[in-house]
Coordinates of C-alpha atoms in Angstrom, one line a residue:
X3 CA 62.1 67.3 -116.2
X4 CA 65.4 68.2 -117.9
X5 CA 64.0 71.7 -118.7
X6 CA 63.3 72.2 -115.0
X7 CA 66.8 71.1 -114.1
X8 CA 68.2 73.4 -116.5
X9 CA 66.0 76.3 -115.2
X10 CA 67.0 75.6 -111.6
X11 CA 70.8 75.5 -112.6
X12 CA 70.5 78.7 -114.6
X13 CA 69.0 80.3 -111.4
X14 CA 71.8 79.1 -109.2
X15 CA 74.5 80.3 -111.6
X16 CA 72.9 83.6 -111.7
X17 CA 72.6 83.9 -108.0
X18 CA 76.2 82.8 -107.7
X19 CA 77.3 86.0 -108.8
X20 CA 76.0 87.6 -105.4
X21 CA 77.6 84.9 -103.3
X22 CA 79.5 87.5 -101.3
X23 CA 76.5 89.3 -100.4
X24 CA 74.8 86.0 -99.2
X25 CA 77.6 84.9 -97.0
X26 CA 78.3 88.6 -95.6
X27 CA 74.5 88.5 -94.9
X28 CA 74.7 85.1 -93.0
X29 CA 77.6 86.3 -90.9
X30 CA 75.9 89.4 -89.8
X31 CA 72.8 87.7 -89.0
X32 CA 74.4 84.9 -87.1
X33 CA 76.9 87.1 -85.1
X34 CA 73.9 89.3 -84.0
X35 CA 71.7 86.2 -83.4
X36 CA 74.4 84.3 -81.4
X37 CA 75.0 87.4 -79.6
X38 CA 71.2 87.9 -78.7
X39 CA 71.2 84.1 -77.6
X40 CA 74.2 84.5 -75.4
X41 CA 72.7 87.5 -73.6
X42 CA 69.4 85.6 -72.8
X43 CA 69.5 84.8 -69.0
X44 CA 69.0 81.3 -67.8
X45 CA 65.8 80.5 -66.3
X46 CA 65.1 77.8 -63.7
X47 CA 61.9 75.9 -63.0
X48 CA 60.9 74.8 -59.6
X49 CA 58.2 72.4 -59.1
X50 CA 56.5 70.3 -56.3
X51 CA 53.7 67.5 -56.7
X52 CA 51.1 66.9 -54.0
X53 CA 48.7 64.1 -53.9
X54 CA 45.2 65.1 -52.1
X55 CA 43.5 62.2 -50.6
X56 CA 39.8 62.8 -50.6
X57 CA 38.6 59.6 -49.5
X58 CA 36.5 59.5 -46.4
X59 CA 35.7 56.7 -43.9
X60 CA 32.8 58.8 -42.4
X61 CA 31.3 59.1 -45.9
X62 CA 30.8 55.4 -45.9
X63 CA 29.6 55.0 -42.5
X64 CA 27.3 58.0 -42.6
X65 CA 26.3 57.4 -46.2
X66 CA 22.6 58.9 -46.7
X67 CA 23.0 61.0 -43.5
X68 CA 25.4 63.6 -44.6
X69 CA 26.2 65.7 -47.6
X70 CA 29.7 64.5 -48.9
X71 CA 32.1 67.4 -49.4
X72 CA 32.7 68.4 -53.1
X73 CA 36.5 68.3 -52.9
X74 CA 37.0 68.5 -56.5
X75 CA 35.0 71.9 -56.8
X76 CA 36.7 73.2 -53.9
X77 CA 40.1 72.4 -55.5
X78 CA 39.1 74.0 -58.7
X79 CA 37.9 77.1 -56.9
X80 CA 41.4 77.2 -55.1
X81 CA 43.4 76.7 -58.3
X82 CA 41.5 79.6 -59.8
X83 CA 42.0 81.7 -56.6
X84 CA 45.7 81.1 -56.6
X85 CA 45.8 82.7 -59.9
X86 CA 44.0 85.8 -58.9
X87 CA 45.5 89.2 -58.5
X88 CA 45.0 89.4 -54.7
X89 CA 46.7 86.0 -53.9
X90 CA 49.5 86.7 -56.4
X91 CA 50.2 90.1 -54.7
X92 CA 50.5 88.1 -51.5
X93 CA 52.9 85.7 -53.3
X94 CA 55.0 88.7 -54.7
X95 CA 55.2 90.3 -51.3
X96 CA 56.1 87.3 -49.3
X97 CA 59.1 86.6 -51.9
X98 CA 60.1 90.4 -52.1
X99 CA 59.1 90.5 -55.9
X100 CA 57.5 93.6 -55.3
X101 CA 60.6 95.6 -54.5
X102 CA 61.5 95.8 -58.1
X103 CA 58.1 97.7 -58.7
X104 CA 58.1 101.4 -57.8
X105 CA 54.4 102.2 -58.6
X106 CA 50.9 100.4 -58.9
X107 CA 51.4 99.7 -62.5
X108 CA 54.9 97.9 -61.6
X109 CA 53.2 95.8 -59.1
X110 CA 50.7 94.9 -61.8
X111 CA 53.4 94.0 -64.3
X112 CA 54.9 91.6 -61.5
X113 CA 51.5 90.0 -61.0
X114 CA 51.2 89.4 -64.8
X115 CA 54.8 87.9 -64.9
X116 CA 53.9 85.6 -62.1
X117 CA 50.7 84.5 -63.6
X118 CA 52.4 83.8 -66.9
X119 CA 55.0 81.8 -65.2
X120 CA 53.0 79.7 -62.8
X121 CA 51.5 76.6 -63.7
X122 CA 48.9 74.5 -61.5
X123 CA 47.6 71.3 -63.2
X124 CA 46.2 68.2 -62.3
X125 CA 48.1 65.1 -63.5
X126 CA 45.5 62.7 -62.4
X127 CA 43.2 60.4 -64.3
X128 CA 45.7 59.1 -66.6
X129 CA 47.1 55.6 -66.8
X130 CA 50.0 56.0 -64.6
X131 CA 49.1 59.1 -62.5
X132 CA 46.6 58.6 -59.8
X133 CA 43.6 60.9 -59.4
X134 CA 43.9 64.2 -57.3
X135 CA 47.7 64.4 -58.1
X136 CA 48.6 68.1 -58.6
X137 CA 51.7 69.9 -59.8
X138 CA 52.6 73.2 -59.2
X139 CA 55.4 74.9 -61.3
X140 CA 57.1 78.3 -61.5
X141 CA 59.9 79.7 -63.7
X142 CA 62.3 82.3 -62.6
X143 CA 66.0 83.5 -63.4
X144 CA 66.8 82.9 -59.7
X145 CA 66.8 79.5 -58.5
X146 CA 66.4 79.8 -54.9
X147 CA 63.6 82.4 -55.6
X148 CA 61.8 80.0 -57.9
X149 CA 61.7 77.4 -54.9
X150 CA 60.5 80.0 -52.5
X151 CA 57.6 80.9 -54.8
X152 CA 56.6 77.3 -55.2
X153 CA 56.7 76.7 -51.3
X154 CA 54.6 79.7 -50.8
X155 CA 52.1 78.6 -53.6
X156 CA 52.1 75.1 -52.0
X157 CA 51.5 76.3 -48.6
X158 CA 48.6 78.6 -49.7
X159 CA 47.0 75.9 -51.8
X160 CA 46.7 73.5 -48.8
X161 CA 45.5 76.4 -46.4
X162 CA 42.8 77.7 -48.9
X163 CA 41.5 74.3 -49.7
X164 CA 41.0 73.5 -45.9
X165 CA 39.5 76.9 -45.2
X166 CA 37.2 76.4 -48.3
X167 CA 35.5 73.5 -46.5
X168 CA 34.9 75.5 -43.3
X169 CA 33.8 78.6 -45.3
X170 CA 31.4 76.8 -47.5
X171 CA 29.9 75.0 -44.4
X172 CA 29.5 78.3 -42.6
X173 CA 27.7 80.0 -45.5
X174 CA 25.4 76.9 -46.0
X175 CA 24.5 77.0 -42.2
X176 CA 23.9 80.7 -42.2
X177 CA 21.6 80.7 -45.0
X178 CA 19.6 77.5 -43.6
X179 CA 19.2 79.6 -40.1
X180 CA 18.1 82.6 -41.9
X181 CA 15.5 80.7 -43.9
X182 CA 14.4 78.7 -40.7
X183 CA 13.8 82.2 -38.8
X184 CA 11.8 83.3 -41.6
X185 CA 9.7 80.1 -41.9
X186 CA 9.3 80.1 -38.2
X187 CA 7.6 83.6 -38.5
X188 CA 5.5 82.5 -41.3
X189 CA 4.4 79.5 -39.4
X190 CA 3.4 81.4 -36.5
X191 CA 1.4 83.7 -38.8
X192 CA -0.2 80.7 -40.4
X193 CA -1.3 79.4 -37.1
X194 CA -2.5 82.6 -35.8
X195 CA -4.8 83.1 -39.1
X196 CA -6.2 79.5 -38.8
X197 CA -6.8 79.9 -34.9
X198 CA -8.6 83.3 -35.5
X199 CA -10.6 81.9 -38.4
X200 CA -11.8 78.9 -36.3
X201 CA -12.7 81.2 -33.4
X202 CA -14.8 83.4 -35.7
X203 CA -16.4 80.5 -37.4
X204 CA -16.8 78.0 -34.6
X205 CA -20.5 76.9 -35.6
X206 CA -19.7 76.6 -39.3
X207 CA -16.6 74.3 -39.4
X208 CA -16.6 70.5 -40.3
X209 CA -16.4 68.1 -37.2
X210 CA -16.2 64.3 -37.1
X211 CA -19.3 64.1 -39.2
X212 CA -17.5 65.4 -42.0
X213 CA -18.1 68.5 -44.4
X214 CA -21.2 70.6 -44.5
X215 CA -22.9 68.2 -47.2
X216 CA -22.0 65.2 -45.2
X217 CA -23.6 66.7 -42.0
X218 CA -26.8 67.7 -44.1
X219 CA -27.0 64.2 -45.6
X220 CA -26.6 62.7 -42.1
X221 CA -29.1 64.7 -40.4
X222 CA -31.5 64.2 -43.3
X223 CA -31.3 60.5 -43.2
X224 CA -31.5 60.7 -39.4
X225 CA -34.6 62.7 -39.6
X226 CA -36.1 60.3 -42.2
X227 CA -35.2 57.2 -39.7
X228 CA -37.0 59.1 -36.8
X229 CA -40.0 59.7 -39.0
X230 CA -40.3 56.1 -39.9
X231 CA -39.8 55.1 -36.2
X232 CA -42.7 57.6 -35.2
X233 CA -44.9 56.0 -37.8
X234 CA -44.3 52.7 -36.6
X235 CA -45.0 53.7 -32.9
X236 CA -48.3 55.3 -34.1
X237 CA -49.2 52.0 -35.9
X238 CA -48.6 50.2 -32.7
X239 CA -50.8 52.7 -30.8
X240 CA -53.4 51.9 -33.3
X241 CA -53.4 48.3 -33.0
X242 CA -53.3 48.4 -29.3
X243 CA -56.3 50.9 -29.1
X244 CA -58.0 48.2 -31.3
X245 CA -57.3 45.5 -28.9
X246 CA -58.3 47.5 -25.8
X247 CA -61.7 48.3 -27.6
X248 CA -62.4 44.4 -27.7
X249 CA -61.4 43.7 -24.0
X250 CA -63.1 44.2 -20.7
X251 CA -61.7 45.5 -17.5
X252 CA -63.3 42.6 -15.2
X253 CA -62.5 39.0 -16.1
X254 CA -64.0 35.8 -14.5
X255 CA -62.0 32.7 -14.3
X256 CA -63.4 29.1 -13.7
X257 CA -62.2 27.1 -10.7
X258 CA -59.1 25.2 -11.4
X259 CA -58.0 27.2 -14.2
X260 CA -55.1 29.6 -13.9
X261 CA -55.9 33.2 -14.3
X262 CA -54.4 35.2 -17.1
X263 CA -51.7 37.7 -15.8
X264 CA -50.3 40.9 -17.1
X265 CA -47.1 39.2 -17.8
X266 CA -48.8 37.2 -20.7
X267 CA -49.9 40.4 -22.3
X268 CA -46.6 42.0 -22.1
X269 CA -45.3 38.9 -23.9
X270 CA -47.7 39.4 -26.4
X271 CA -46.7 42.9 -27.0
X272 CA -43.0 42.4 -26.8
X273 CA -43.4 39.7 -29.6
X274 CA -45.6 42.2 -31.6
X275 CA -42.6 44.6 -31.2
X276 CA -40.1 41.9 -32.2
X277 CA -41.9 41.2 -35.3
X278 CA -41.9 44.7 -36.1
X279 CA -38.2 45.1 -35.7
X280 CA -37.4 42.1 -37.7
X281 CA -38.9 43.9 -40.5
X282 CA -36.3 46.5 -40.3
X283 CA -33.5 44.9 -38.8
X284 CA -31.5 41.6 -38.6
X285 CA -31.1 39.0 -35.7
X286 CA -27.8 40.9 -34.6
X287 CA -29.2 44.2 -34.3
X288 CA -28.8 45.2 -30.6
X289 CA -32.5 46.2 -30.3
X290 CA -33.5 42.8 -31.4
X291 CA -31.1 41.1 -28.9
X292 CA -32.3 43.1 -26.0
X293 CA -36.2 42.7 -27.0
X294 CA -35.4 38.7 -27.1
X295 CA -33.6 38.7 -23.8
X296 CA -36.7 40.9 -22.3
X297 CA -39.3 38.2 -23.6
X298 CA -37.2 35.5 -22.3
X299 CA -37.1 37.0 -18.8
X300 CA -40.9 37.6 -19.0
X301 CA -41.4 33.8 -19.9
X302 CA -39.2 32.9 -16.8
X303 CA -41.5 35.2 -14.6
X304 CA -44.7 33.7 -16.1
X305 CA -43.2 30.1 -15.3
X306 CA -42.6 31.1 -11.6
X307 CA -45.9 32.8 -11.0
X308 CA -47.7 29.6 -12.5
X309 CA -45.7 27.6 -10.1
X310 CA -46.7 29.7 -7.2
X311 CA -50.3 29.7 -7.9
X312 CA -50.4 25.8 -8.5
X313 CA -48.7 25.2 -5.1
X314 CA -51.3 27.4 -3.4
X315 CA -54.3 25.2 -4.5
X316 CA -57.3 26.2 -7.0
X317 CA -59.0 29.4 -6.9
X318 CA -62.7 29.9 -6.5
X319 CA -64.7 31.4 -9.3
X320 CA -64.2 35.3 -8.5
X321 CA -64.6 38.6 -10.4
X322 CA -61.2 39.8 -11.0
X323 CA -59.6 42.4 -13.1
X324 CA -58.8 41.5 -16.6
X325 CA -54.9 41.2 -16.7
X326 CA -54.8 41.5 -20.7
X327 CA -56.6 44.7 -20.5
X328 CA -54.1 46.1 -17.8
X329 CA -51.2 44.7 -20.2
X330 CA -52.5 46.5 -23.2
X331 CA -53.1 49.8 -21.1
X332 CA -49.6 49.5 -19.9
X333 CA -48.2 48.9 -23.6
X334 CA -50.5 51.9 -24.6
X335 CA -48.9 54.3 -22.2
X336 CA -45.4 53.1 -23.1
X337 CA -46.2 53.7 -26.9
X338 CA -47.6 57.0 -26.0
X339 CA -44.4 58.0 -24.3
X340 CA -42.3 56.7 -27.0
X341 CA -44.3 58.6 -29.6
X342 CA -44.0 61.8 -27.4
X343 CA -40.3 61.2 -27.5
X344 CA -40.2 60.7 -31.2
X345 CA -42.1 63.6 -31.9
X346 CA -39.7 66.0 -30.1
X347 CA -36.8 64.1 -31.7
X348 CA -38.4 64.9 -35.1
X349 CA -38.8 68.5 -34.3
X350 CA -35.3 68.8 -33.3
X351 CA -34.0 67.2 -36.4
X352 CA -36.0 69.2 -38.8
X353 CA -34.7 72.4 -36.9
X354 CA -31.3 71.1 -37.4
X355 CA -31.8 70.4 -41.0
X356 CA -33.5 73.7 -41.5
X357 CA -30.6 75.5 -39.8
X358 CA -28.1 73.6 -42.1
X359 CA -30.2 74.4 -45.2
X360 CA -30.0 78.2 -44.3
X361 CA -26.4 78.0 -44.2
X362 CA -25.9 76.6 -47.6
X363 CA -24.4 79.7 -48.9
X364 CA -22.1 80.3 -46.0
X365 CA -20.9 77.1 -44.7
X366 CA -19.2 75.9 -48.0
X367 CA -17.3 79.1 -48.2
X368 CA -16.1 78.6 -44.6
X369 CA -15.1 75.3 -45.4
X370 CA -13.3 76.2 -48.6
X371 CA -11.5 79.1 -46.8
X372 CA -10.6 76.6 -43.9
X373 CA -9.2 74.0 -46.5
X374 CA -7.1 77.0 -48.1
X375 CA -5.7 78.0 -44.6
X376 CA -5.0 74.4 -43.8
X377 CA -3.1 73.8 -47.1
X378 CA -1.1 77.0 -46.6
X379 CA -0.3 75.9 -43.1
X380 CA 0.7 72.3 -44.3
X381 CA 3.1 73.7 -46.9
X382 CA 4.9 76.1 -44.7
X383 CA 5.1 73.4 -42.0
X384 CA 6.4 71.0 -44.5
X385 CA 9.1 73.4 -45.7
X386 CA 10.0 74.3 -42.2
X387 CA 10.5 70.7 -41.3
X388 CA 12.6 70.2 -44.5
X389 CA 14.9 73.1 -43.6
X390 CA 15.4 71.9 -40.1
X391 CA 16.3 68.5 -41.4
X392 CA 18.8 70.2 -43.9
X393 CA 20.2 72.3 -41.2
X394 CA 20.7 69.0 -39.0
X395 CA 22.5 67.2 -42.0
X396 CA 24.6 70.2 -42.7
X397 CA 25.8 70.4 -39.0
X398 CA 26.4 66.5 -39.0
X399 CA 28.4 67.0 -42.5
X400 CA 30.4 69.9 -41.0
X401 CA 31.3 67.9 -37.9
X402 CA 32.2 65.0 -40.1
X403 CA 34.5 67.2 -42.4
X404 CA 36.2 68.6 -39.5
X405 CA 36.8 65.3 -38.0
X406 CA 37.9 63.8 -41.3
X407 CA 39.8 66.5 -43.2
X408 CA 41.3 66.2 -46.6
X409 CA 44.7 64.9 -46.4
X410 CA 47.6 66.3 -48.5
X411 CA 50.8 64.2 -49.2
X412 CA 53.9 65.8 -50.6
X413 CA 55.1 63.5 -53.3
X414 CA 57.9 65.8 -54.6
X415 CA 58.9 68.8 -52.2
X416 CA 59.5 72.0 -53.9
X417 CA 63.0 71.7 -55.7
X418 CA 64.6 73.0 -59.1
X419 CA 67.0 71.2 -61.3
X420 CA 70.8 72.2 -61.6
X421 CA 70.5 73.0 -65.3
X422 CA 68.2 76.0 -66.7
X423 CA 65.1 74.9 -68.6
X424 CA 65.4 77.9 -70.8
X425 CA 66.5 79.2 -73.3
X426 CA 67.2 76.3 -75.3
X427 CA 70.6 77.4 -76.4
X428 CA 71.8 74.7 -78.7
X429 CA 68.4 74.9 -80.6
X430 CA 68.4 78.7 -80.8
X431 CA 72.0 78.7 -82.0
X432 CA 71.2 76.1 -84.8
X433 CA 68.0 78.0 -85.7
X434 CA 70.2 81.2 -85.9
X435 CA 72.6 79.6 -88.5
X436 CA 69.8 78.0 -90.6
X437 CA 68.2 81.5 -90.6
X438 CA 71.5 83.2 -91.7
X439 CA 72.1 81.0 -94.4
X440 CA 68.6 81.0 -95.7
X441 CA 68.4 84.9 -95.6
X442 CA 71.7 84.9 -97.6
X443 CA 70.7 82.5 -100.1
X444 CA 67.2 84.2 -100.4
X445 CA 69.0 87.7 -100.9
X446 CA 71.3 86.2 -103.5
X447 CA 68.2 84.8 -105.6
X448 CA 66.4 88.0 -105.2
X449 CA 69.4 90.1 -106.5
X450 CA 69.6 87.5 -109.4
X451 CA 66.0 88.4 -110.3
X452 CA 66.7 92.0 -110.1
X453 CA 69.9 91.8 -112.2
X454 CA 69.2 88.7 -114.5
X455 CA 71.7 87.4 -117.0
X456 CA 71.4 84.7 -119.9
X457 CA 73.6 81.6 -118.8
X458 CA 72.2 79.2 -121.4
X459 CA 71.2 79.3 -125.1
X460 CA 67.8 78.0 -124.2
X461 CA 67.3 80.9 -121.9
X462 CA 68.3 83.4 -124.5
X463 CA 65.6 81.8 -127.0
X464 CA 62.9 81.5 -124.4
X465 CA 63.5 85.3 -123.4
X466 CA 63.5 86.7 -126.9
X467 CA 61.3 84.2 -128.7
X468 CA 63.8 84.0 -131.6
X469 CA 65.7 81.0 -132.7
X470 CA 69.4 80.9 -131.5
X471 CA 71.7 79.8 -134.4
X472 CA 74.8 79.2 -132.2
X473 CA 76.9 80.3 -129.2
X474 CA 80.3 81.4 -128.7
X475 CA 82.4 79.8 -125.9
X476 CA 84.1 82.2 -123.6
X477 CA 88.0 81.9 -123.7
X478 CA 89.3 81.8 -120.1
X479 CA 92.9 82.4 -119.7
X480 CA 95.1 80.6 -117.2
X481 CA 95.1 83.7 -114.8
X482 CA 91.5 84.0 -114.8
X483 CA 91.2 80.4 -113.9
X484 CA 93.7 80.8 -111.1
X485 CA 91.8 83.9 -109.8
X486 CA 88.5 82.1 -109.9
X487 CA 89.8 79.3 -108.1
X488 CA 91.1 81.6 -105.4
X489 CA 87.8 83.3 -105.1
X490 CA 86.1 79.9 -104.7
X491 CA 88.5 78.8 -102.2
X492 CA 88.1 82.0 -100.3
X493 CA 84.2 81.8 -100.4
X494 CA 84.6 78.3 -99.2
X495 CA 86.8 79.4 -96.3
X496 CA 84.4 82.1 -95.4
X497 CA 81.4 79.6 -95.2
X498 CA 83.7 77.0 -93.5
X499 CA 84.7 79.8 -91.0
X500 CA 81.0 80.4 -90.3
X501 CA 80.4 76.8 -89.5
X502 CA 83.5 76.8 -87.4
X503 CA 82.2 79.8 -85.5
X504 CA 79.0 78.0 -85.1
X505 CA 80.7 75.1 -83.5
X506 CA 82.8 77.2 -81.2
X507 CA 79.8 79.1 -80.0
X508 CA 77.6 76.0 -79.7
X509 CA 80.5 74.5 -77.4
X510 CA 80.8 77.3 -75.3
X511 CA 77.4 78.0 -74.9
X512 CA 75.9 74.7 -74.4
X513 CA 79.0 72.7 -73.1
X514 CA 81.2 75.5 -71.7
X515 CA 80.5 78.5 -69.5
X516 CA 78.8 80.7 -72.1
X517 CA 80.0 83.4 -74.2
X518 CA 79.1 86.2 -71.5
X519 CA 80.9 84.5 -68.7
X520 CA 84.0 83.8 -71.1
X521 CA 84.1 87.3 -72.0
X522 CA 84.1 88.4 -68.4
X523 CA 86.8 86.1 -67.6
X524 CA 89.1 87.2 -70.4
X525 CA 88.3 90.7 -69.4
X526 CA 89.2 90.2 -65.8
X527 CA 92.5 88.3 -66.9

């Protein structure tokens, strides 16, 4: 540690030889720097603060039925647009800043200066500042011009934000209307294709019975059912024919006995039919219910005829027509008619089934094409309805925005302070003084390295690598001591003068009128 202290002391002693170079350099740098600071013009900063109220009562009332305006995005767009070349040119011309430019390049330089000196920032989101609080600032050498520029920017900010809402809505509505017109044409084309296809394939399209395979299955099942009914009818006919073969057309009844009637034969035949139906259906089937009602009616008629015969007295033995034979003959005729109808029905259904089977290669393709056309139509129709709903929503949103516009509240009107914000003259003057002293000291140390001397015995030993046996002290006369004291006092006076000069310049520049104004006053006097 002692060696380091000795080394530093040795360097300082060596640099002390060039102290006048150092102080002269410091004076030059300080005078030049203070002059430069004094020549810097004052810059004033104008600013305004505006609060943008984006809350909307209509958004709460019409929630879900309108699209809330994205005010944050609009404000961001307007902020960027304000710093664009076109807007800044308008600001420059509105405040006569363009008069200092004589060419297009000059206008561009004015615009760049504006862009560098304008600040638009959001102060919202902090602990103390509310959301959507914006500050607009501009720095200029002219106080009134700075206020005018901020006022122009504020007015443009408000107007552009409100116009951005209308412009965005107009763009959205124009786009939706153009898309709706396009989808209307596509929907008409899809309807025309579908109608034309149905007209060309009228007999091959699926109906209420379903598609091709469902219709074929239905017709096949119906054909099988009709064939079973035909077989049952033929079976009944065979039984009736057997019964007829065992009956005579003439019948004799003993006196006092009621002769058989045709109603009894019909009752027997109906009960036979009922037994056949119950083999296939339940009691609740319509045919079963109707046949039971018919049997009840026949029993009632039989009872009435017997009562009428009984009231007329006993009949004498006579040769009469056999009523059973007559009833069986009537039943046979009915069965023949039913068989004929069923045969015709079977033939018709066989023809339909054959026709459907002959179209097995065509109808499925027609149905597949119809399904594709229907699907295309449904997709276009659904998109068309969605676009119509979007247009209605956009129209309602636009009306809501126009009725409930963004509210701008000026918190601080455009103004500037009395004192300039730039340059920071006191700080700059101190920095110049420090820089001058530092450069002067660095110059002395540098010269000491260029022209080194030995100031201690240890430095000689370190430089030569040889042992130093002893040193001879320098004998200083009284005159030399006096001369050195005068030189030291002069050096101190010069350094003190530099500090006094700094204090004077600092007072004049910061507290007083400024060096340039002081020089002008002295010159006028």
